[in-house]
mmCIF file of C-alpha atoms in Angstrom:
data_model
loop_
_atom_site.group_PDB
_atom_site.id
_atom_site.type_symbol
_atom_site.label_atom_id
_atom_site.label_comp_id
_atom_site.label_asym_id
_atom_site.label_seq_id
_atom_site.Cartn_x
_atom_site.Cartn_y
_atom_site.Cartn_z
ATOM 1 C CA UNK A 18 242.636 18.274 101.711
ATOM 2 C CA UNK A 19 241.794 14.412 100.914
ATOM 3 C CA UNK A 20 238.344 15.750 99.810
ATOM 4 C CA UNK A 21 240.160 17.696 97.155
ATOM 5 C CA UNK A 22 243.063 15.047 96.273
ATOM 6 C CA UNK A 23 240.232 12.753 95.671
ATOM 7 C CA UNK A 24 238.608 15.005 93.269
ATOM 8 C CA UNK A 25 240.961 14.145 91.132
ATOM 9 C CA UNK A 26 240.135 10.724 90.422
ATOM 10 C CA UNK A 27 237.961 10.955 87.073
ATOM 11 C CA UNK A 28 234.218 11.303 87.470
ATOM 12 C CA UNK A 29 234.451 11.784 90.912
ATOM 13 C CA UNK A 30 232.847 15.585 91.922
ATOM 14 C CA UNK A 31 232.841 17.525 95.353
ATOM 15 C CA UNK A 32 229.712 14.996 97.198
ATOM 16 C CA UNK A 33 231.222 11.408 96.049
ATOM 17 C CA UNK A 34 234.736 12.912 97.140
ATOM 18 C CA UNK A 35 233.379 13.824 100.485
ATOM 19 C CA UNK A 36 231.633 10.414 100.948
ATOM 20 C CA UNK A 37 234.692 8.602 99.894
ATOM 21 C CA UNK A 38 237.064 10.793 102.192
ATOM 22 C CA UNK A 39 234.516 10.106 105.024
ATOM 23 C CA UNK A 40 234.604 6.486 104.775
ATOM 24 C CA UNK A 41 237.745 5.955 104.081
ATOM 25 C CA UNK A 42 238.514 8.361 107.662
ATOM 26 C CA UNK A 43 235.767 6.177 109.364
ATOM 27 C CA UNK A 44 235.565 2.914 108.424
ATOM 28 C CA UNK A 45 238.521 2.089 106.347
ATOM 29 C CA UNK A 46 241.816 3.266 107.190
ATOM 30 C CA UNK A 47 243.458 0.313 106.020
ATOM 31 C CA UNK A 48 242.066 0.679 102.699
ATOM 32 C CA UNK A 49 243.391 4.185 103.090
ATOM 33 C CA UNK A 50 247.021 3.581 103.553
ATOM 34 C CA UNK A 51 246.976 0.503 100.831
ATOM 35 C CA UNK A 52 245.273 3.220 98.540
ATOM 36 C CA UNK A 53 248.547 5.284 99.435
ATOM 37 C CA UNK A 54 250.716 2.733 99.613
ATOM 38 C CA UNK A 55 250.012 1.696 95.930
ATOM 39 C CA UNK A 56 249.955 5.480 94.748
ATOM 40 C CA UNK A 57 253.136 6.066 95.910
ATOM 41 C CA UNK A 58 254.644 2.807 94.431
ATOM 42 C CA UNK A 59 252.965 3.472 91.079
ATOM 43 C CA UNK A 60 254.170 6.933 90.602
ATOM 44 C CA UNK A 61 258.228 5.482 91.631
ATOM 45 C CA UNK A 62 257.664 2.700 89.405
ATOM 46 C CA UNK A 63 255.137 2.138 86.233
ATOM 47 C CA UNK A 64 256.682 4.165 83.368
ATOM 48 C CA UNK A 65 256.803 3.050 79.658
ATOM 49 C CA UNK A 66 257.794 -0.096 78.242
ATOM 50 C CA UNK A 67 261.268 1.162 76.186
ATOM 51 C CA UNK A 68 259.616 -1.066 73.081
ATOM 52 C CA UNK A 69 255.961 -0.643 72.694
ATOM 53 C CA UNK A 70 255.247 2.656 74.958
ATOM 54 C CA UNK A 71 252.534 0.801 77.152
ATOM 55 C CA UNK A 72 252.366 1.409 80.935
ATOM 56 C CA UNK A 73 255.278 -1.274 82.450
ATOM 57 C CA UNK A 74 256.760 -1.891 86.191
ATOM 58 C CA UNK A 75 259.919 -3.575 83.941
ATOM 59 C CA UNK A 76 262.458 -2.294 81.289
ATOM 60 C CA UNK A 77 260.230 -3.657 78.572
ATOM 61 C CA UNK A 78 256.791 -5.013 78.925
ATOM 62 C CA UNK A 79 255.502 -8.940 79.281
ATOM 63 C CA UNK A 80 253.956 -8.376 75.794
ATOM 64 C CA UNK A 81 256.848 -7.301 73.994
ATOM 65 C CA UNK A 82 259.393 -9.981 75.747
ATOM 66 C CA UNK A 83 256.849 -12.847 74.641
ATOM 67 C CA UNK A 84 258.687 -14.827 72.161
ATOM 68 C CA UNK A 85 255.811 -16.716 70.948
ATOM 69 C CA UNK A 86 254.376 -13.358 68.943
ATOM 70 C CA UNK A 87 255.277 -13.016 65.334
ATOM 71 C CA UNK A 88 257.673 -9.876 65.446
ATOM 72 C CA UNK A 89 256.827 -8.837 61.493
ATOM 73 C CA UNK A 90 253.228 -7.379 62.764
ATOM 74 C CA UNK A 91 253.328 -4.493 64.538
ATOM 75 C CA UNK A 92 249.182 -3.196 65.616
ATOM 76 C CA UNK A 93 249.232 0.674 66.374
ATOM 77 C CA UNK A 94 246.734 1.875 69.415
ATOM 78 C CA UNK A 95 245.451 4.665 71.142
ATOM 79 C CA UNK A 96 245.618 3.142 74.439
ATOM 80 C CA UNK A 97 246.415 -0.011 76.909
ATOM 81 C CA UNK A 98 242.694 -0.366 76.718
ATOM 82 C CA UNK A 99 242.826 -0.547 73.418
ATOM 83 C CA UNK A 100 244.982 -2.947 73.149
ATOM 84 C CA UNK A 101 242.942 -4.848 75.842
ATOM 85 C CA UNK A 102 240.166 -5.361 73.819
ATOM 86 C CA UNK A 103 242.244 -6.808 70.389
ATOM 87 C CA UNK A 104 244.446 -9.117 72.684
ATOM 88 C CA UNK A 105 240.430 -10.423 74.027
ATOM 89 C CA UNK A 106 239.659 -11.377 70.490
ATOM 90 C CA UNK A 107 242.523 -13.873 70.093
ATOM 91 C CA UNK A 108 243.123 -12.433 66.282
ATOM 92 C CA UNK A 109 245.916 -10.852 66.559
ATOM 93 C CA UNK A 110 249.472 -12.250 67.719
ATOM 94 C CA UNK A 111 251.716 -9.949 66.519
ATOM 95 C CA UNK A 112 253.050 -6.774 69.174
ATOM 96 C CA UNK A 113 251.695 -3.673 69.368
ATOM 97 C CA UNK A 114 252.521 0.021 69.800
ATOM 98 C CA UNK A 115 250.453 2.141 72.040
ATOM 99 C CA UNK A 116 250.037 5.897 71.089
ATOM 100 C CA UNK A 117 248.786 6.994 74.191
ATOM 101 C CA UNK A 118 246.527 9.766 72.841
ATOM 102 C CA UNK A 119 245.997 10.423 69.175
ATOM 103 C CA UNK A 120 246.667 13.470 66.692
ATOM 104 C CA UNK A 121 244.230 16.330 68.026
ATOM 105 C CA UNK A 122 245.385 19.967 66.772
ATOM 106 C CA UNK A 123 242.709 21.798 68.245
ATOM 107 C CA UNK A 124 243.819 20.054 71.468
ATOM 108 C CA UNK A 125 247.618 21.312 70.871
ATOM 109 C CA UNK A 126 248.681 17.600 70.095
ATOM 110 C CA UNK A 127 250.930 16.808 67.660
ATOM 111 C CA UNK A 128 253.222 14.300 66.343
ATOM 112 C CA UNK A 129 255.403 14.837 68.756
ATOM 113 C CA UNK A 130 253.163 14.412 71.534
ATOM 114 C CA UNK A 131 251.829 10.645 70.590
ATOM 115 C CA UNK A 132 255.586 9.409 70.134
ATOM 116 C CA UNK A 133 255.627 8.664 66.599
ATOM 117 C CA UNK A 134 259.803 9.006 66.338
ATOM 118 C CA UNK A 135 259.664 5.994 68.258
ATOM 119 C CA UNK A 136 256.855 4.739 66.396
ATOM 120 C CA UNK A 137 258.901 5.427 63.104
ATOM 121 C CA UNK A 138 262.148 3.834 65.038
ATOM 122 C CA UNK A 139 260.284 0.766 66.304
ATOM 123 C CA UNK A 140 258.564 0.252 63.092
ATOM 124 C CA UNK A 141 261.853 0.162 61.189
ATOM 125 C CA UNK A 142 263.993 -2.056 62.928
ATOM 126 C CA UNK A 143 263.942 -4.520 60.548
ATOM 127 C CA UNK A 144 261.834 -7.222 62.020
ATOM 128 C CA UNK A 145 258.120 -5.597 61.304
ATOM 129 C CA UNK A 146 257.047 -6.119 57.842
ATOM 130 C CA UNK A 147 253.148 -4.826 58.268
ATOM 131 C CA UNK A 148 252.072 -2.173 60.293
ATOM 132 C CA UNK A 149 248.349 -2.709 61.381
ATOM 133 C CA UNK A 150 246.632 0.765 62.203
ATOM 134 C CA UNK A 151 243.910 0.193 64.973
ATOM 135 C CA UNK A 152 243.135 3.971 66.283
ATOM 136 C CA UNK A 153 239.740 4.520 66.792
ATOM 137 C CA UNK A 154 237.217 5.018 63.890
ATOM 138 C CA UNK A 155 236.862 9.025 65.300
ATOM 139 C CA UNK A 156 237.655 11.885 63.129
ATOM 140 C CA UNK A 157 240.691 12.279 65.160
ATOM 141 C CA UNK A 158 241.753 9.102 65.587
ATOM 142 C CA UNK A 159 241.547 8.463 61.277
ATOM 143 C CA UNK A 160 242.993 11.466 60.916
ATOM 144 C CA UNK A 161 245.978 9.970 62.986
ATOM 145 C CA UNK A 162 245.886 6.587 60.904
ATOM 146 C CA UNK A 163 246.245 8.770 57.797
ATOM 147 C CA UNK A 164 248.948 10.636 59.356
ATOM 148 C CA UNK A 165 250.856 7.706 60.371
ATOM 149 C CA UNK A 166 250.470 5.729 57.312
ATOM 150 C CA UNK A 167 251.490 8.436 55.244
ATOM 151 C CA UNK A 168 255.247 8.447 57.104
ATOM 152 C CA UNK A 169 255.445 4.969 57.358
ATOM 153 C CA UNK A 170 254.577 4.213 53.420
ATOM 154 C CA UNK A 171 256.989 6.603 52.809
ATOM 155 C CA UNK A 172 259.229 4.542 54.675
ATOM 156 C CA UNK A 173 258.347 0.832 52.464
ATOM 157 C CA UNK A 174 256.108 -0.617 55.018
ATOM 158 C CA UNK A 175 253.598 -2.472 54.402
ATOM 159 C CA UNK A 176 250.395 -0.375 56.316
ATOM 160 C CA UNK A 177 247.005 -1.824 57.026
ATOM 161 C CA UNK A 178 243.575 -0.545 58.930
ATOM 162 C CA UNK A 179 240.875 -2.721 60.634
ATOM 163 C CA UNK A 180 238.126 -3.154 58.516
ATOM 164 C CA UNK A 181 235.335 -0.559 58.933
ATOM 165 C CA UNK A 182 232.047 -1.663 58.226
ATOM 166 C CA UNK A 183 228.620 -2.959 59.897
ATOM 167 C CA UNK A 184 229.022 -4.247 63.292
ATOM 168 C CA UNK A 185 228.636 -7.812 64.073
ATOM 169 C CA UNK A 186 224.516 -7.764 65.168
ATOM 170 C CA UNK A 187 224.030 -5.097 63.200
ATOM 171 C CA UNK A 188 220.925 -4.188 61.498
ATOM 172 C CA UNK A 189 220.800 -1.590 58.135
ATOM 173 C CA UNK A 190 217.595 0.491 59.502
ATOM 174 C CA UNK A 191 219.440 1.673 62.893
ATOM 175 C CA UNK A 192 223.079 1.864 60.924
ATOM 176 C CA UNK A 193 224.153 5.232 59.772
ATOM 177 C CA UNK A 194 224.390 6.028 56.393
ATOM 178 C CA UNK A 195 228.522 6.551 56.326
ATOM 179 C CA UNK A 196 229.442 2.975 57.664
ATOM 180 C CA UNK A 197 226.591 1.706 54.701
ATOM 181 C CA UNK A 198 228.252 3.794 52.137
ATOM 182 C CA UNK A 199 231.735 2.461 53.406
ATOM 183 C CA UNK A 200 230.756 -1.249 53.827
ATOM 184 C CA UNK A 201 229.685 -1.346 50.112
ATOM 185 C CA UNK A 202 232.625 0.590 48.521
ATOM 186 C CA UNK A 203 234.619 -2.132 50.581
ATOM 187 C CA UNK A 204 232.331 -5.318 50.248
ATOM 188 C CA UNK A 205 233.886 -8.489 50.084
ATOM 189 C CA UNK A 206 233.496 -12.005 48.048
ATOM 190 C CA UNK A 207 231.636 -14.739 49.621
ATOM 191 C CA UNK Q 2 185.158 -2.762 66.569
ATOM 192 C CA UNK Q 3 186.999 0.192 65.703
ATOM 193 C CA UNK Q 4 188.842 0.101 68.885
ATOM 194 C CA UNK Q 5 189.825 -3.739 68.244
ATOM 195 C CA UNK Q 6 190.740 -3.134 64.651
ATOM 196 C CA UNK Q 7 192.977 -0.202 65.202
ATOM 197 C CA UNK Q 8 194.814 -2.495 67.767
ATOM 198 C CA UNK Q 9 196.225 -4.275 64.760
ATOM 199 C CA UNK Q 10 198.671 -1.614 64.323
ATOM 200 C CA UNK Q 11 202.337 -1.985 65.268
ATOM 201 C CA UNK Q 12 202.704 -0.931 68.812
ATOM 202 C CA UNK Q 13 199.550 0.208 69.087
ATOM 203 C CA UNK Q 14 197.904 -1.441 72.511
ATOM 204 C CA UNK Q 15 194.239 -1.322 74.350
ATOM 205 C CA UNK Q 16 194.855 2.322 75.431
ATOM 206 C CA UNK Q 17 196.555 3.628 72.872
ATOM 207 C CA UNK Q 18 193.966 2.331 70.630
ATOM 208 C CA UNK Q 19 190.757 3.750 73.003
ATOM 209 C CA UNK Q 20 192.255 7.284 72.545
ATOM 210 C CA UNK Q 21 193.053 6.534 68.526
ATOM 211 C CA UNK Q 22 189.343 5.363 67.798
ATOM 212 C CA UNK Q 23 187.942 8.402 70.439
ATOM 213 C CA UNK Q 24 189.587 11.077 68.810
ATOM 214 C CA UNK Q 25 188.827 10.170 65.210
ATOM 215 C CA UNK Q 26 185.175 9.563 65.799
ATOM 216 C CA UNK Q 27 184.622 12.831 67.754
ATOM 217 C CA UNK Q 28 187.120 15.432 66.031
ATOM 218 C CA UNK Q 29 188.306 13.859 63.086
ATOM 219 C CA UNK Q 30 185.562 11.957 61.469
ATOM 220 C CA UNK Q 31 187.484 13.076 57.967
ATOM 221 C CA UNK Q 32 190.629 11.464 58.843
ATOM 222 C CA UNK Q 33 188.823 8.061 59.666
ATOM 223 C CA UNK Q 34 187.017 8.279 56.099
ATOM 224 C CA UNK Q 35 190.605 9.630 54.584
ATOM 225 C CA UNK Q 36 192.634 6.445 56.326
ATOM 226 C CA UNK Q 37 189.859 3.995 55.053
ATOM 227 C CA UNK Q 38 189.693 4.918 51.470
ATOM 228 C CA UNK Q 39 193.497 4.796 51.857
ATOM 229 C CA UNK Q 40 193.709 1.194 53.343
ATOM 230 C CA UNK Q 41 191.156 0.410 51.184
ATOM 231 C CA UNK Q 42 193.346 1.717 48.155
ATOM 232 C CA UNK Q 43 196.357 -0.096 49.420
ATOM 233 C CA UNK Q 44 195.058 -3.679 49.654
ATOM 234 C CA UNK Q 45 193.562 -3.365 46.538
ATOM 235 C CA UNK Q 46 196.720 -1.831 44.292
ATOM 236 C CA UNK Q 47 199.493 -2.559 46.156
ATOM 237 C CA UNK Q 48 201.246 -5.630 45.361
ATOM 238 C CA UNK Q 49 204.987 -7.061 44.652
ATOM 239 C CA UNK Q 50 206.951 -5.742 41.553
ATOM 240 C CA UNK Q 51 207.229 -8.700 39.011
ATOM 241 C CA UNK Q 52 211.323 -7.873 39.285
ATOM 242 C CA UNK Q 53 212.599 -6.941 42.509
ATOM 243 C CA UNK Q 54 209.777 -8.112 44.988
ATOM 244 C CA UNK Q 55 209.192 -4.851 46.835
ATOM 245 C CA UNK Q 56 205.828 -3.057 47.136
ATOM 246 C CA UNK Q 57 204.834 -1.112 44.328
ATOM 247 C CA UNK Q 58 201.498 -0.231 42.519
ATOM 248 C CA UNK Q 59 202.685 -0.663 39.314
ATOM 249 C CA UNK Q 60 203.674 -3.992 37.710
ATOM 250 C CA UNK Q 61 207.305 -2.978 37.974
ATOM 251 C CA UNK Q 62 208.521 -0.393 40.483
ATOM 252 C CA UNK Q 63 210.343 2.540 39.101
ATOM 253 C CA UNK Q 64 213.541 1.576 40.401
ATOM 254 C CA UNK Q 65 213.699 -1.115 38.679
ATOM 255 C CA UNK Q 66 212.641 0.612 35.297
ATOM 256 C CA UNK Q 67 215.643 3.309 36.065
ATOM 257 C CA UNK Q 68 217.466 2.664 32.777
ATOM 258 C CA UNK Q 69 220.454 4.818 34.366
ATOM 259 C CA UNK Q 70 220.921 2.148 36.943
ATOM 260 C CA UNK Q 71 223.523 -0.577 36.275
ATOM 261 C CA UNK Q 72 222.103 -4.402 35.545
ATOM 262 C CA UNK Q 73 225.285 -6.363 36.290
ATOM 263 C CA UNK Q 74 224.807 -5.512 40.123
ATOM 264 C CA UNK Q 75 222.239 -6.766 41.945
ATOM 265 C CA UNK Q 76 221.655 -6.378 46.045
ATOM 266 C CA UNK Q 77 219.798 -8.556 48.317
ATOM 267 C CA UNK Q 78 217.963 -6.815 51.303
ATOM 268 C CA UNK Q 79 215.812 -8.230 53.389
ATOM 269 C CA UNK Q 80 213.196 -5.100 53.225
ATOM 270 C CA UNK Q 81 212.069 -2.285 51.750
ATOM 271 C CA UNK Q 82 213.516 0.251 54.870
ATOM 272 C CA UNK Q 83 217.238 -1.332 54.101
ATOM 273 C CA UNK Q 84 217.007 -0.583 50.333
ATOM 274 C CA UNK Q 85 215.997 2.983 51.061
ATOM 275 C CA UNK Q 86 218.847 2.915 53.917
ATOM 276 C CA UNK Q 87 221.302 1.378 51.120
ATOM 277 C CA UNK Q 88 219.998 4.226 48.292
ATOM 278 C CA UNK Q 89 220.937 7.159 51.103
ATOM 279 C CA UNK Q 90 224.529 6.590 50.637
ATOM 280 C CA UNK Q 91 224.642 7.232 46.945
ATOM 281 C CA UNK Q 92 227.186 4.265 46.648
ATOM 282 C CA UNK Q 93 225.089 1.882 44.863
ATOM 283 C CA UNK Q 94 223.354 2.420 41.675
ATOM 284 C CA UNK Q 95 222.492 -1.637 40.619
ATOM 285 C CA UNK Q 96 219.425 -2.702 41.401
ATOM 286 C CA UNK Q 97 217.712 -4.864 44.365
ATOM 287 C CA UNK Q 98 215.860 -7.686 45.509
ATOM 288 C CA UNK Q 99 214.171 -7.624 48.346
ATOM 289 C CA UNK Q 100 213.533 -10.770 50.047
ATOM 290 C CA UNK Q 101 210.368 -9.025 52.387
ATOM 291 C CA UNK Q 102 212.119 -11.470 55.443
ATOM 292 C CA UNK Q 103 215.129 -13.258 56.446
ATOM 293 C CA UNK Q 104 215.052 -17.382 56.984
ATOM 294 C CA UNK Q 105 214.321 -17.797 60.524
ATOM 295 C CA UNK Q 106 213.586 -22.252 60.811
ATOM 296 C CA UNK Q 107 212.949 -21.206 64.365
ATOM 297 C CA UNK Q 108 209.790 -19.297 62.944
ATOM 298 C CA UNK Q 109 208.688 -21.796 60.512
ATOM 299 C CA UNK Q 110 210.118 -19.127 57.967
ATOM 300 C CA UNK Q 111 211.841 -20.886 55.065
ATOM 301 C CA UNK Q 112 213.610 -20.568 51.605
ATOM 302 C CA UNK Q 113 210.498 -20.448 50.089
ATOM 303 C CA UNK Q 114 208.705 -17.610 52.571
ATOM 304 C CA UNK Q 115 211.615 -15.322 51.153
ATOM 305 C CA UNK Q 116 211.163 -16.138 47.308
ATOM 306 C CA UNK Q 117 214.397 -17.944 46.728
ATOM 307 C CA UNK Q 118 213.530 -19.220 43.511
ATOM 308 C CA UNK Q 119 212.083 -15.715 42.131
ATOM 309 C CA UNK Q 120 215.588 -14.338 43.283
ATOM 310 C CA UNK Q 121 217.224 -17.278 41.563
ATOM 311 C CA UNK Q 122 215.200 -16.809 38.759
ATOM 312 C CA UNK Q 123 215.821 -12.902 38.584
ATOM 313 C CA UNK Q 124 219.879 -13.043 39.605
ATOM 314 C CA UNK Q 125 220.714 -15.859 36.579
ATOM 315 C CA UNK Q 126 219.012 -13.611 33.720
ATOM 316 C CA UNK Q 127 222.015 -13.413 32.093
ATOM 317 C CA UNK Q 128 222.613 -9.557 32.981
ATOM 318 C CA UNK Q 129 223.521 -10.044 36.465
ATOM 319 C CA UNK Q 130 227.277 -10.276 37.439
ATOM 320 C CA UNK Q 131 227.817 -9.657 40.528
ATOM 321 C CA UNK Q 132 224.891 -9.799 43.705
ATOM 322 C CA UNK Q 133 225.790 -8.125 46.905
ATOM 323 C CA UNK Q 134 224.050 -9.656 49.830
ATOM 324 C CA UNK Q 135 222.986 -6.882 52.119
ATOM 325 C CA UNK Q 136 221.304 -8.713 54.259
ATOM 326 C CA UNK Q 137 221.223 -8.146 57.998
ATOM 327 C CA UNK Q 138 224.230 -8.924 60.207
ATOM 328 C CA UNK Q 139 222.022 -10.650 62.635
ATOM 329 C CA UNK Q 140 222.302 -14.424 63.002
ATOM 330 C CA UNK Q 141 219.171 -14.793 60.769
ATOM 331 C CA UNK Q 142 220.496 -12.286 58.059
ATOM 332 C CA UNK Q 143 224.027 -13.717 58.072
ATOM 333 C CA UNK Q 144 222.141 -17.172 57.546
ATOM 334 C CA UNK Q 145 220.142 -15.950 54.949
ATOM 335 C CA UNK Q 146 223.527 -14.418 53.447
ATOM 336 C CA UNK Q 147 225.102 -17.898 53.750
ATOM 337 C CA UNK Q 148 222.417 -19.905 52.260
ATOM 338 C CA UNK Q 149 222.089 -17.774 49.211
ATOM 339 C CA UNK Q 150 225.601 -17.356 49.005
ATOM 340 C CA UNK Q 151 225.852 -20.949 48.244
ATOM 341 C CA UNK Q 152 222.905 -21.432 46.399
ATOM 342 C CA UNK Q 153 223.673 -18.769 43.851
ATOM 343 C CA UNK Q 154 227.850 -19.240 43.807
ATOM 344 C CA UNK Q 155 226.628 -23.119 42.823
ATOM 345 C CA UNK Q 156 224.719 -21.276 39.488
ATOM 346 C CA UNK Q 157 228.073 -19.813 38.850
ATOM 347 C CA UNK Q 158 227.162 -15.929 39.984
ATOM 348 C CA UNK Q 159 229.916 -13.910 41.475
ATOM 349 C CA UNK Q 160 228.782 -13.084 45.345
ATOM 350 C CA UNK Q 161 230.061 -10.486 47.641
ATOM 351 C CA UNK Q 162 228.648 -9.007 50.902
ATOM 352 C CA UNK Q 163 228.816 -5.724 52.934
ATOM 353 C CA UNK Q 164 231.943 -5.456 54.681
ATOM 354 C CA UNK Q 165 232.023 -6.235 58.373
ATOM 355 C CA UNK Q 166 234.097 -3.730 60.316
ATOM 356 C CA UNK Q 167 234.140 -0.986 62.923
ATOM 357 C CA UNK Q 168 231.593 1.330 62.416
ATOM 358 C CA UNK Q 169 231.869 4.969 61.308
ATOM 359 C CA UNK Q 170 232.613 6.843 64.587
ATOM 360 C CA UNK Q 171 233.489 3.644 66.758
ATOM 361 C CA UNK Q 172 235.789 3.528 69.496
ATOM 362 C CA UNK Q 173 237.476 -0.311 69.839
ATOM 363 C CA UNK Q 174 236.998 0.391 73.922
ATOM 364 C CA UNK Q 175 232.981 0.045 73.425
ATOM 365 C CA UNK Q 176 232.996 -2.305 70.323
ATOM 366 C CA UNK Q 177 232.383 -5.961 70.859
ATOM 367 C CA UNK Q 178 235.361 -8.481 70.196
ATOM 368 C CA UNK Q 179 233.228 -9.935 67.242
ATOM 369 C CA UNK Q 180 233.372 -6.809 65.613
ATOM 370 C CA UNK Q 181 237.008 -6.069 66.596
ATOM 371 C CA UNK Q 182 237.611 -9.585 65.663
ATOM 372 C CA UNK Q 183 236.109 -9.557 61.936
ATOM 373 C CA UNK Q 184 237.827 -5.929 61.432
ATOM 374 C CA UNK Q 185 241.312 -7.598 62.256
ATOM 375 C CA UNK Q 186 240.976 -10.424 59.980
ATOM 376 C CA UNK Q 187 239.351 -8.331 57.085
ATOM 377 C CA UNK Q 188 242.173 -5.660 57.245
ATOM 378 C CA UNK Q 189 242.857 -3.483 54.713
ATOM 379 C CA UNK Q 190 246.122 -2.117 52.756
ATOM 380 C CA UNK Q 191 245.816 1.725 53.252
#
């Protein structure tokens, strides 16, 4: 039965489950109980912040209570990790709003499904003048930057994307010819 | 000899070079006459075209007699590969220089190992309005960008250069915070 309950950690298939059950039954069944210990308290307690949808123990998460972020800029994400990664460039010191997923209609999700009422609610509250649009340069995930720019435009915000174009390090022979094509249409002044 | 000589192609090492000269000498004794009346060809005709730099056996290459192509744009690559790269998107129809290099101090290589003053001398013809610098987004190509940049802005050219951005198909979770970075600050209205 623990064999199988760990299968359902991600990545993990019927041998690594087995290993991990046996040394967790073995040599570690401290690490065992913690490991259930902090299940159970995660399921009871992490749900979503009320404000920017992330995963939150509180009401509303740290990021969103921080008073030292400019409240006009609101940055759109798939996911916490995501988010992660902009917050690690120090660019960006507006809040966010995390998606959780992204528009995928062969997948069954809609609107509906990535929260964008309170997207639309939370974008609208007076406060956020520009809505920055950071899903993932995927078909899906453009397709759900269109989607969402569309309603909020409609709406008088102010929308924005990250910039696509050629990776920092990058060099034209190994780039492929669509991010070429787009970083000229969009080239800048020096 | 043969053996040695063939070792001065890219890649090609002591081995690689043994089997090369072997199988040309004892199966394909017309393919060693063919590649020597072909090398022999190149050095003697191939040289730089007069206008953009690149290889070419005429005095001008035919891109740069295309009449259809538009004279106010001009775009800097560093070679011949990145033009062709840069002419598979369909997006640009100016014409190029290519600088055959990048500045690199480290390697000795200097403004003068990359033609500066024929690209100078080519960009301030009094056609040219604009030159996109499409160089590499290496250190040593953003350099290179940077020190033509200036050098041609101070003649009073209009300068722009590829976009930096998220790639076509990137995910932020596997892009580096440079890139995430640059895409944040270079955002776009939608």
């Amino acid at each position: 039965m623990l064999t199988e309950a760990l299968r359902r950690l991600p990545g993990v298939g019927p041998k690594s489950a087995q290993r991990m059950a046996y040394h967790l039954m073995q040599h570690d069944r401290d690490g065992a109980a913690l490991l259930s210990r902090a299940l159970s308290v995660a399921v009871e307690r992490i749900h979503h912040c009320a404000m920017c949808n992330t995963f939150t123990e509180s009401e509303v998460c740290d990021t969103c209570l921080d008073t030292d972020r400019n409240r006009a800029l609101l940055c759109v994400v798939e996911t916490p990790a995501d988010q992660l990664m902009i917050e690690q460039t120090l660019t960006f010191k507006g809040l966010y709003f995390v998606l959780m997923g992204r528009l995928s209609p062969l997948d069954g999700i809609g609107p509906k499904d990535i929260h964008l009422d309170r997207l639309i609610a939370r974008a609208t509250d007076g406060q956020v003048r520009e809505v920055v649009l950071a899903t993932n340069f995927t078909n899906e995930g453009e397709a759900t930057a269109h989607y969402i720019s569309e309603t909020l435009k409609a709406r008088g915000l102010e929308v924005s994307r990250l910039a696509r174009g050629v990776p920092v390090g990058g060099e034209l022979e190994y780039i492929d010819a669509g991010t070429i094509a787009r970083a000229m249409l969009d080239r800048r002044s020096t």
